[in-house]
Amino acid sequence: MGVTIHDVAARAGVSVATASRAMSGQRGVRAENRDKVLAAARELDYEPNVVAASLRSRTTHTIGMVVPRIANPFFATLVESIEKRLHDGQRSLLLANSHYEPEVEQRQVRALLDRRVDALILIPCHRERSGEVLATAAARIPVIQLDLRVDGFASSWVGVDNEAGVWQVVRHLTERGAKRLVFVGAQPTDSAAQARLDGYRRAAGDGDDVLLGDFSKEWGQQAAKLLLQRGDLPDGIVCGNDTIALGVLGELASNDVRVPQDVLVAGFDDIPYAELSRPALTTVRQPQEQIAAEAVRILDARLADDAAAPRSTAITPELIVRAST
Amino acid sequence: MGVTIHDVAARAGVSVATASRAMSGQRGVRAENRDKVLAAARELDYEPNVVAASLRSRTTHTIGMVVPRIANPFFATLVESIEKRLHDGQRSLLLANSHYEPEVEQRQVRALLDRRVDALILIPCHRERSGEVLATAAARIPVIQLDLRVDGFASSWVGVDNEAGVWQVVRHLTERGAKRLVFVGAQPTDSAAQARLDGYRRAAGDGDDVLLGDFSKEWGQQAAKLLLQRGDLPDGIVCGNDTIALGVLGELASNDVRVPQDVLVAGFDDIPYAELSRPALTTVRQPQEQIAAEAVRILDARLADDAAAPRSTAITPELIVRAST
DNA sequence: TTGAAAGCGCTAACAA
DNA sequence: TTGTTAGCGCTTTCAA
């Protein structure tokens, strides 16, 4: 089965080399021959075998991407933005999930390397333990870190300035009159958790109050319970991300604590559901389209010029004030 | 650059054929030789070129998947479940987005076929217009439709019984005392929108009240505005999915309409955010893990036996009652 | 501008 | 159980 380039070449009355050149749009083919080849391909319903082309040309037109958790709308939106950019250029996305486990992440990256992806977009799930596999990959193909990053690894990265984002939140809550703040965040195993915690500590100053769990709504609910049990509620809750914040809001509502009257609550990321909660959630917006566009731009530069220097871009995120503060 | 199977074979002192057999775990290799090959591969840090293997063996161990919109948490969760299943078997997922546009979907499916994916998992974005590309793909490789389906296309499909789900919602609202219902759904361009609308019409009987837009929170907000403008609010709102329902809830809250005291609201899908809204949303749960598992099972059966008959599975979804009703 | 020919790295048929 | 050999379908020298 299957029409090959030989069939097309035969029908067009040229060699396979000419057929190949014509179809890949190279110059150095007489217009007349090019048209004959294209016509033959159409008539025969020719479908090029890109696997064979990849073997010979050593490029797969495929980009690998590993994210911690696709089901997280923040990452899903990022994937969607990347995918949109790539398809402008006829490339495809091989997607994998690390479940926030460095071992799984390592397996996934190796699988992508085995598949000879042209480049890798990695959201490294761990500040330290993702370093090894990142180095392995970076030694072979262009790699860019997205959103999260590995400590002290001098490779390209695109994301937001998390510290600046948290700083804005703290200042906003203070301006709204909050005197006693608490930070409900995640254990600093990934770089965003770390940077947001650092940012909070620096902005809130001494005597800061911090509860650390993970980036889940369940942790948000649990943390709110803890705060309620402690008896004296703070007057401002800075959450490590929107999912936590939504958990906090839910738990507070269940206990008849009014937001923003009794306590102010803010999140981070601006996922689509932040706007839908009641009260709508004040949060820090990550410009995902912009992050994705910049990432693909940097990758293309590396792909075009192997010696291109690593480039990092930290975008300053925007505070979105809604009813919860 | 690059260690090839020839290097491994030379080091192990066997032929490339034996090396290949040993590494792919085929029987018919003496244990002693197998160990030598495996040791040589490890020592040389051999990375098999799966592109070359694919060209020769005509199988890529890659599954293509096209979804309408990855950013929709319902689809994202489905992708994650599928990905988890596949990786048990060392296969990867080539992911593409159709943006609910049949033309884009067609391009994406063709690209996946060009890449010689072993099978295709398609969530067809249109009841009718997805038919053509589905047929093209099904003529070449095993294809399974997930969640959505094309009208009258006799191929494998896995999803939920949407009519039964809506039926449960309507009965529940009626039992809660609702007399006048309205359905806020999506134009029936995809099969779920159609089935849920049909289900509603059949369950609610004559004089049914129906507003149709798309599956977005914006449409939910707009529909709620429309209902408020009409003056006499119904006492039960059946929404086509959770995203619409969350939009409806938000708009009602902004207008001081109390849920469930003034009006009951229910959704469909049970996305993670359904539970987080206040009031928490009553909805119909789609068992995504189960859908994914069944889909991969059917695909594997087709892959193992080319003549396996198409198989469709409609899972009856479960009503999850929360505070909104 | 074109064609002949040589692989890309692997697996599978065949023969031993 | 093993090795030899012939491709998979394409791109890319190289020479004309």
XYZ file of C-alpha atoms (C1' of nucleotides) in Angstrom:
682
model
C 0.000 0.000 0.000
C 0.930 3.630 -0.048
C 2.016 5.961 -2.808
C 5.705 6.810 -2.481
C 7.796 9.577 -3.890
C 8.960 7.156 -6.564
C 5.437 6.916 -7.914
C 5.120 10.661 -7.989
C 8.470 11.060 -9.700
C 7.622 8.424 -12.291
C 4.291 10.038 -13.086
C 5.878 13.457 -13.398
C 8.666 12.040 -15.529
C 11.493 13.248 -13.285
C 13.858 11.709 -10.767
C 12.960 11.264 -7.115
C 15.531 13.894 -6.247
C 13.734 16.464 -8.337
C 10.399 15.376 -6.941
C 11.720 15.763 -3.412
C 13.128 19.191 -4.157
C 9.933 20.336 -5.837
C 7.703 19.255 -2.998
C 9.833 20.707 -0.273
C 9.758 24.026 -2.078
C 13.482 24.305 -2.689
C 14.651 26.538 -5.449
C 16.733 25.131 -8.223
C 13.823 23.334 -9.869
C 12.472 24.442 -13.221
C 8.959 25.834 -12.795
C 7.612 23.445 -15.383
C 8.957 20.403 -13.547
C 7.789 21.706 -10.230
C 4.253 22.031 -11.527
C 4.355 18.555 -13.004
C 5.486 17.086 -9.688
C 2.854 18.941 -7.693
C 0.174 17.859 -10.123
C 1.290 14.237 -9.979
C 1.291 14.315 -6.190
C -2.223 15.640 -6.133
C -3.476 13.159 -8.677
C -1.974 10.218 -6.836
C -3.150 11.509 -3.469
C 0.413 11.314 -2.276
C 1.011 11.427 1.480
C 4.652 11.969 2.311
C 6.065 9.673 4.947
C 7.413 12.098 7.484
C 9.000 9.295 9.476
C 11.306 8.509 6.568
C 11.977 12.184 6.034
C 12.843 12.556 9.704
C 15.277 9.673 9.638
C 17.188 11.166 6.773
C 16.946 14.859 7.574
C 17.366 14.421 11.314
C 14.526 16.732 12.142
C 11.053 15.681 13.213
C 9.191 18.988 13.236
C 7.971 17.928 16.625
C 8.410 19.752 19.914
C 8.263 17.917 23.211
C 6.530 19.479 26.182
C 6.388 18.246 29.765
C 4.036 19.883 32.242
C 3.401 19.054 35.889
C -0.309 18.592 35.474
C -2.367 19.174 32.339
C -5.589 19.182 34.308
C -4.501 22.394 36.005
C -6.180 25.066 33.868
C -3.188 27.307 34.197
C -0.909 24.768 32.525
C -3.620 23.720 30.091
C -3.959 27.282 28.880
C -0.199 27.483 28.491
C -0.192 24.274 26.448
C -2.958 25.640 24.280
C -1.092 28.869 23.648
C 2.096 27.022 22.732
C 0.218 24.651 20.472
C -1.380 27.549 18.656
C 1.989 29.182 18.027
C 3.591 25.992 16.794
C 0.914 25.146 14.347
C 1.536 28.343 12.517
C 4.784 26.631 11.624
C 3.479 23.165 10.825
C 4.952 21.623 13.903
C 3.319 19.257 16.379
C 3.406 18.904 20.114
C 4.293 15.693 21.944
C 2.802 16.200 25.368
C 3.651 14.540 28.663
C 2.641 14.926 32.278
C 5.072 14.723 35.204
C 2.502 14.669 38.018
C 4.993 16.816 39.941
C 7.270 13.806 40.345
C 10.883 14.271 39.239
C 11.253 10.547 38.491
C 8.258 10.579 36.191
C 9.490 13.787 34.622
C 12.828 12.156 33.915
C 11.207 9.169 32.214
C 9.033 11.450 30.131
C 11.893 13.641 28.984
C 13.942 10.582 28.033
C 11.025 9.227 26.039
C 10.799 12.530 24.178
C 14.529 12.516 23.465
C 14.257 8.955 22.151
C 11.570 10.198 19.815
C 14.018 12.767 18.551
C 11.948 15.859 19.205
C 13.576 18.960 17.745
C 13.351 20.876 20.984
C 11.938 20.623 24.476
C 9.670 22.899 26.461
C 9.876 21.945 30.102
C 7.984 23.203 33.125
C 10.387 21.701 35.653
C 8.433 20.359 38.597
C 11.234 20.663 41.113
C 13.682 23.497 41.808
C 16.562 21.113 42.381
C 15.693 17.599 41.394
C 14.674 18.549 37.852
C 18.212 19.747 37.222
C 19.701 16.453 36.141
C 17.259 15.624 33.390
C 17.230 19.226 32.247
C 20.987 19.084 31.783
C 20.745 15.799 29.896
C 18.196 17.238 27.515
C 19.970 20.561 27.104
C 23.130 18.726 26.061
C 21.299 17.301 23.054
C 18.647 19.733 21.879
C 17.436 23.271 22.499
C 15.508 23.423 25.730
C 13.464 26.174 27.274
C 12.045 26.291 30.758
C 8.564 27.682 31.060
C 6.933 29.240 34.100
C 9.061 27.238 36.565
C 12.836 26.936 36.568
C 15.669 24.978 38.086
C 17.848 26.799 40.607
C 21.032 28.130 39.146
C 20.644 26.491 35.767
C 21.888 28.809 33.064
C 19.410 28.003 30.333
C 16.620 29.884 28.668
C 13.531 30.543 30.738
C 10.312 32.497 30.290
C 7.892 33.273 33.057
C 6.644 36.008 35.314
C 8.339 37.887 38.093
C 6.626 36.112 40.968
C 8.156 38.255 43.660
C 6.900 41.416 42.016
C 3.456 39.877 41.733
C 3.216 39.001 45.407
C 4.615 42.403 46.282
C 1.721 44.030 44.440
C -0.789 41.891 46.312
C 0.659 42.735 49.690
C 0.731 46.427 48.938
C -2.849 46.315 47.693
C -4.110 44.525 50.816
C -2.252 46.971 53.010
C -3.795 49.892 51.161
C -7.188 48.304 51.714
C -6.493 48.494 55.411
C -5.283 45.009 56.240
C -3.018 45.010 59.281
C -2.447 41.354 59.900
C -1.675 39.166 56.864
C -1.161 35.455 56.409
C 0.340 33.648 53.426
C -1.205 30.343 52.416
C 1.193 28.841 49.924
C 2.912 25.671 48.829
C 6.056 24.002 50.064
C 8.847 25.601 48.035
C 9.734 22.549 45.978
C 9.134 24.329 42.698
C 10.536 27.710 41.791
C 7.244 29.597 41.761
C 6.315 28.392 45.223
C 9.751 29.496 46.396
C 9.668 32.892 44.702
C 6.184 33.691 45.922
C 7.112 32.738 49.462
C 10.276 34.834 49.271
C 8.317 37.710 47.834
C 5.765 37.495 50.592
C 8.383 37.373 53.338
C 10.190 40.333 51.917
C 7.032 42.382 51.410
C 5.324 41.527 54.693
C 8.446 42.024 56.754
C 9.059 40.545 60.165
C 6.632 38.463 62.132
C 5.190 37.096 58.940
C 2.642 34.357 59.203
C 2.998 31.496 56.758
C 1.130 28.222 56.132
C 2.598 25.855 53.562
C 0.964 22.903 51.826
C 0.533 22.299 48.103
C -1.145 24.048 45.180
C -4.536 22.384 45.615
C -8.011 23.483 46.575
C -7.967 20.824 49.296
C -5.011 22.509 50.939
C -6.794 25.846 50.695
C -9.789 24.396 52.489
C -7.609 22.797 55.143
C -5.599 25.965 55.697
C -8.791 27.994 56.134
C -9.986 25.448 58.693
C -6.701 25.847 60.556
C -7.039 29.602 60.564
C -10.588 29.376 61.863
C -9.523 26.983 64.601
C -6.737 29.276 65.689
C -9.478 31.650 66.724
C -8.224 35.042 65.664
C -8.589 35.375 61.924
C -6.120 37.647 60.104
C -7.614 40.426 58.040
C -5.854 39.526 54.798
C -5.051 36.137 53.227
C -2.467 36.024 50.438
C -2.748 32.725 48.590
C 0.019 31.020 46.629
C -2.276 30.465 43.669
C -5.913 30.717 42.630
C -6.732 27.104 43.315
C -5.711 27.508 46.936
C -7.615 30.788 47.100
C -10.778 29.175 45.778
C -10.466 26.485 48.448
C -10.030 29.165 51.081
C -13.030 31.124 49.825
C -15.196 28.029 49.846
C -14.275 27.096 53.386
C -14.746 30.634 54.655
C -18.183 30.831 53.038
C -19.174 27.555 54.672
C -18.334 29.117 58.030
C -20.184 32.348 57.367
C -17.054 34.436 57.287
C -17.711 37.327 54.935
C -15.235 38.259 52.204
C -14.159 41.057 51.874
C -15.902 42.507 54.958
C -14.312 40.202 57.543
C -11.192 39.222 55.647
C -9.568 40.056 52.309
C -8.477 37.170 50.048
C -6.221 37.233 46.992
C -4.855 34.572 44.633
C -2.270 34.238 41.896
C -2.489 33.179 38.201
C -5.917 34.460 37.168
C -7.290 31.165 35.980
C -10.675 31.439 34.251
C -12.504 30.405 37.413
C -11.049 33.222 39.493
C -13.524 35.582 37.912
C -16.442 33.241 38.425
C -16.169 32.748 42.148
C -18.353 34.788 44.500
C -16.901 37.072 45.565
C -14.850 37.266 42.375
C -11.200 36.729 43.211
C -8.558 39.459 43.246
C -5.464 37.921 41.734
C -2.271 38.370 39.745
C -2.650 37.720 36.047
C -0.046 35.704 34.202
C 0.018 36.735 30.529
C 0.087 33.245 29.082
C -0.194 34.223 25.446
C 2.781 36.468 25.865
C 4.792 33.830 27.734
C 4.038 31.253 25.056
C 4.900 33.610 22.221
C 8.216 34.549 23.784
C 9.088 30.915 24.480
C 8.504 29.868 20.894
C 10.461 32.886 19.680
C 13.474 31.960 21.788
C 13.241 28.343 20.698
C 13.130 29.332 17.044
C 16.200 31.493 17.514
C 18.051 28.535 19.016
C 16.840 26.225 16.285
C 18.012 28.638 13.613
C 21.339 29.359 15.279
C 22.794 26.623 17.391
C 25.103 29.043 19.135
C 22.410 31.473 20.202
C 22.938 32.452 23.822
C 20.427 31.386 26.464
C 17.840 34.076 27.001
C 15.585 34.581 29.968
C 12.537 36.779 30.155
C 10.690 37.661 33.323
C 7.420 39.380 32.568
C 5.971 41.595 35.265
C 2.457 40.377 35.987
C -0.575 42.550 36.481
C -2.741 42.827 39.583
C -6.423 42.251 38.860
C -8.592 43.731 41.580
C -11.997 42.150 42.070
C -14.573 41.881 44.822
C -12.627 39.676 47.238
C -10.431 42.546 48.460
C 27.716 11.515 16.756
C 25.473 8.939 18.250
C 26.004 5.344 19.238
C 24.177 3.007 16.882
C 23.093 -0.552 17.192
C 26.172 -1.521 15.181
C 28.422 -0.232 17.937
C 26.483 -2.170 20.528
C 26.590 -5.341 18.441
C 30.321 -4.992 17.844
C 31.041 -4.486 21.503
C 28.893 -7.454 22.478
C 30.499 -9.557 19.781
C 27.231 -10.438 18.043
C 25.410 -9.378 14.887
C 23.116 -6.379 14.762
C 20.174 -8.707 14.340
C 20.923 -10.432 17.603
C 21.474 -7.102 19.284
C 18.127 -5.873 18.006
C 16.376 -9.017 19.165
C 17.999 -8.904 22.565
C 17.083 -5.300 23.192
C 13.510 -5.632 22.058
C 13.116 -8.549 24.451
C 12.292 -11.153 21.837
C 12.851 -14.724 22.737
C 15.175 -16.817 20.679
C 18.319 -15.216 22.054
C 20.706 -17.123 24.279
C 20.675 -15.650 27.778
C 24.409 -15.171 27.704
C 24.265 -13.110 24.514
C 21.310 -11.139 25.728
C 23.208 -10.122 28.829
C 26.251 -9.171 26.791
C 24.149 -6.964 24.518
C 22.371 -5.283 27.397
C 25.667 -4.665 29.148
C 27.227 -3.213 26.005
C 24.233 -0.927 25.498
C 24.528 0.345 29.024
C 28.252 0.861 28.803
C 27.988 2.790 25.553
C 24.999 4.782 26.775
C 23.119 3.618 23.714
C 19.937 5.493 22.799
C 17.897 3.659 20.207
C 16.704 5.752 17.316
C 12.980 5.191 17.410
C 12.506 7.097 14.179
C 14.518 4.479 12.328
C 12.685 1.705 14.120
C 9.357 3.267 13.172
C 10.303 3.504 9.531
C 11.167 -0.144 9.370
C 8.540 -1.611 11.689
C 5.754 0.666 10.536
C 4.641 1.461 14.035
C 5.404 4.628 15.941
C 4.089 3.792 19.428
C 2.399 7.141 19.245
C -1.300 7.857 19.560
C -2.819 11.001 18.106
C -5.482 12.884 19.997
C -7.546 15.855 18.868
C -9.686 17.732 21.365
C -11.889 20.791 20.857
C -10.207 22.849 23.538
C -7.473 21.723 25.928
C -8.066 24.700 28.187
C -11.482 23.307 29.067
C -10.786 21.405 32.288
C -13.174 18.688 31.283
C -11.134 17.859 28.175
C -7.852 18.445 29.977
C -8.776 15.872 32.570
C -9.711 13.455 29.820
C -6.340 14.024 28.131
C -4.574 13.444 31.417
C -6.427 10.190 32.025
C -5.637 8.941 28.540
C -2.009 9.925 28.863
C -1.724 8.055 32.129
C -3.122 4.889 30.561
C -0.860 5.088 27.547
C 2.305 5.563 29.470
C 1.756 2.278 31.196
C 2.462 0.913 27.760
C 5.369 3.116 26.744
C 3.398 5.052 24.219
C 3.239 8.793 23.714
C 0.488 11.222 22.912
C 0.582 13.670 20.017
C -1.936 16.295 21.026
C -3.820 18.785 18.901
C -6.563 21.339 19.428
C -9.436 21.902 17.007
C -10.839 25.067 18.591
C -14.277 23.660 17.707
C -13.576 24.374 14.036
C -14.050 21.453 11.656
C -11.519 22.925 9.195
C -8.841 23.123 11.865
C -9.763 19.657 13.063
C -9.302 18.327 9.561
C -5.842 19.871 9.246
C -4.820 18.496 12.608
C -5.991 14.973 11.855
C -4.165 15.015 8.538
C -0.995 16.145 10.249
C -1.304 13.269 12.693
C -1.845 10.793 9.883
C 1.233 12.161 8.115
C 3.150 11.493 11.290
C 1.985 7.907 11.120
C 0.365 7.705 14.530
C -0.693 4.155 15.337
C -4.210 5.176 16.245
C -6.383 8.228 16.702
C -8.499 9.394 19.592
C -10.879 12.046 18.357
C -13.358 14.214 20.188
C -15.220 15.298 17.060
C -16.182 18.940 17.377
C -19.157 18.773 15.044
C -21.985 16.264 14.765
C -21.980 16.365 11.008
C -18.990 18.234 9.653
C -16.454 16.088 11.488
C -17.671 13.085 9.546
C -15.458 13.468 6.517
C -12.125 13.592 8.286
C -13.223 10.868 10.662
C -13.898 8.598 7.706
C -10.534 9.444 6.140
C -8.711 8.560 9.331
C -10.760 5.452 10.026
C -9.871 4.130 6.583
C -6.195 4.102 7.551
C -5.837 3.462 11.276
C -7.919 2.478 14.293
C -9.977 5.432 15.445
C -12.090 5.929 18.516
C -14.438 8.782 19.227
C -14.418 10.095 22.757
C -17.173 11.958 24.553
C -18.614 13.438 21.356
C -19.567 11.552 18.220
C -20.492 12.041 14.614
C -24.109 11.357 13.666
C -24.649 7.949 12.203
C -20.996 7.023 11.959
C -20.547 3.362 12.766
C -17.245 3.503 14.578
C -16.144 2.954 18.127
C -17.214 5.519 20.674
C -16.987 5.923 24.425
C -18.853 8.499 26.418
C -21.754 9.008 28.750
C -25.456 8.707 28.201
C -26.200 12.414 28.077
C -29.939 12.004 27.831
C -30.014 9.881 30.951
C -27.920 12.479 32.750
C -30.239 15.350 31.917
C -33.195 13.188 32.770
C -31.816 12.708 36.289
C -31.344 16.445 36.685
C -34.874 17.243 35.625
C -36.346 14.630 37.921
C -34.250 15.888 40.811
C -35.314 19.502 40.312
C -38.933 18.431 40.073
C -38.644 16.486 43.298
C -37.185 19.584 44.918
C -40.373 21.349 43.995
C -39.453 23.199 40.818
C -42.495 23.800 38.653
C -41.137 25.942 35.870
C -37.803 24.916 34.327
C -35.553 26.485 31.718
C -32.690 24.865 29.841
C -29.612 26.991 29.156
C -27.543 24.993 26.703
C -25.456 25.192 23.574
C -26.444 25.172 19.943
C -26.566 21.503 19.001
C -23.546 21.496 16.721
C -21.795 18.805 18.707
C -23.371 15.558 19.791
C -23.396 16.275 23.520
C -25.161 19.594 23.052
C -27.701 17.793 20.887
C -28.235 14.869 23.241
C -28.587 17.066 26.289
C -31.095 19.262 24.510
C -33.044 16.219 23.341
C -32.916 14.770 26.821
C -34.220 17.979 28.307
C -37.040 18.291 25.834
C -38.109 14.742 26.405
C -37.891 15.011 30.192
C -39.469 18.428 30.567
C -42.276 17.694 28.160
C -44.332 20.283 26.353
C -43.993 23.993 26.760
C -40.317 23.639 27.437
C -38.265 26.759 27.708
C -34.877 26.682 26.003
C -32.036 29.173 25.552
C -29.156 28.149 23.297
C -25.662 29.678 23.012
C -22.322 27.956 23.482
C -20.505 26.107 26.254
C -18.924 29.182 27.827
C -19.234 31.054 31.084
C -19.917 34.203 29.061
C -22.995 32.621 27.566
C -24.102 31.551 31.035
C -23.833 35.129 32.239
C -25.663 36.456 29.220
C -28.446 33.883 29.509
C -28.945 34.752 33.170
C -29.200 38.432 32.216
C -31.837 37.523 29.640
C -33.834 35.578 32.202
C -33.642 38.460 34.659
C -34.797 40.904 32.011
C -37.744 38.743 31.100
C -39.033 39.503 34.543
C -40.424 36.239 35.778
C -37.599 33.979 36.747
C -38.182 30.222 36.455
C -37.648 28.179 39.595
C -35.156 25.752 38.094
C -32.293 26.274 35.607
C -30.839 23.226 33.889
C -27.489 24.123 32.330
C -25.839 22.393 29.386
C -22.543 22.140 31.245
C -20.798 23.355 34.371
C -19.091 26.287 32.710
C -22.440 27.714 31.679
C -23.803 26.990 35.146
C -20.946 28.839 36.831
C -21.629 31.815 34.590
C -25.296 31.671 35.518
C -24.507 31.437 39.241
C -22.159 34.393 39.042
C -24.683 36.585 37.280
C -27.485 35.612 39.647
C -25.292 36.392 42.662
C -24.477 39.799 41.209
C -28.179 40.491 41.071
C -28.905 39.250 44.571
C -30.926 36.294 43.401
C -30.474 33.565 45.997
C -29.611 30.022 44.997
C -31.211 27.639 45.900
C -33.903 29.642 47.746
C -35.119 31.658 44.749
C -34.033 29.356 41.959
C -32.380 25.947 41.646
C -29.370 25.616 39.338
C -27.680 22.473 38.005
C -24.807 21.814 35.638
C -23.241 18.911 33.764
C -19.716 17.363 33.767
C -18.600 17.873 37.384
C -15.440 19.784 36.610
C -13.242 20.442 39.653
C -14.607 23.970 40.021
C -18.196 22.820 40.337
C -17.527 21.847 43.921
C -15.766 25.105 44.714
C -18.477 27.519 43.698
C -20.772 28.982 46.338
C -23.292 27.551 46.453
C -21.541 24.356 45.382
C -22.999 23.182 42.108
C -25.295 20.216 41.679
C -24.200 18.469 38.521
C -23.869 15.246 36.569
C -20.516 13.547 36.963
C -18.740 12.169 33.939
C -16.483 9.304 35.011
C -13.446 10.361 33.033
C -11.052 7.737 34.334
C -13.503 5.083 33.308
C -14.097 6.636 29.896
C -10.353 6.867 29.276
C -9.701 3.321 30.410
C -12.433 1.926 28.197
C -11.232 3.932 25.207
C -7.675 2.646 25.500
C -8.973 -0.879 25.988
C -11.007 -0.704 22.784
C -8.086 0.806 20.913
C -5.753 -1.931 22.093
C -8.227 -4.561 20.964
C -8.323 -2.984 17.506
C -4.554 -2.681 17.397
C -4.153 -6.345 18.336
C -6.836 -7.560 15.960
C -7.408 -5.531 12.867
C -10.785 -7.107 12.301
C -12.166 -6.330 15.746
C -15.675 -4.967 15.411
C -16.395 -1.345 16.360
C -17.538 -1.126 19.931
C -19.463 1.646 21.609
C -19.924 2.175 25.299
C -22.335 4.629 26.861
C -21.717 4.976 30.564
C -24.627 6.161 32.693
C -23.452 9.213 34.588
C -24.135 9.938 38.220
C -26.062 12.868 39.687
C -24.057 14.762 42.302
C -26.359 16.773 44.545
C -24.842 19.828 46.171
C -26.060 23.090 47.666
C -27.305 24.755 44.481
C -30.493 22.663 44.336
C 18.971 22.396 -13.193
C 18.985 17.475 -12.995
C 19.866 12.425 -11.885
C 22.348 8.504 -9.823
C 23.529 6.692 -5.802
C 24.463 6.470 -1.058
C 22.858 6.131 3.090
C 19.828 7.755 7.790
C 19.456 3.348 11.829
C 16.764 0.037 12.352
C 13.865 -4.612 11.814
C 12.455 -8.686 9.443
C 12.929 -12.320 6.029
C 15.669 -15.761 4.995
C 19.270 -18.971 5.294
C 22.388 -21.317 7.887
C 19.836 -19.620 17.997
C 22.434 -16.728 14.923
C 24.084 -13.924 10.935
C 23.542 -12.012 6.294
C 21.098 -9.191 3.590
C 17.606 -6.375 1.938
C 15.049 -2.823 2.411
C 11.461 0.964 5.120
C 10.882 6.098 2.070
C 13.058 9.779 2.127
C 16.951 13.641 1.593
C 21.345 14.876 0.242
C 25.664 14.673 -1.568
C 28.155 14.427 -5.860
C 28.862 14.604 -10.532
C 27.109 15.698 -14.816
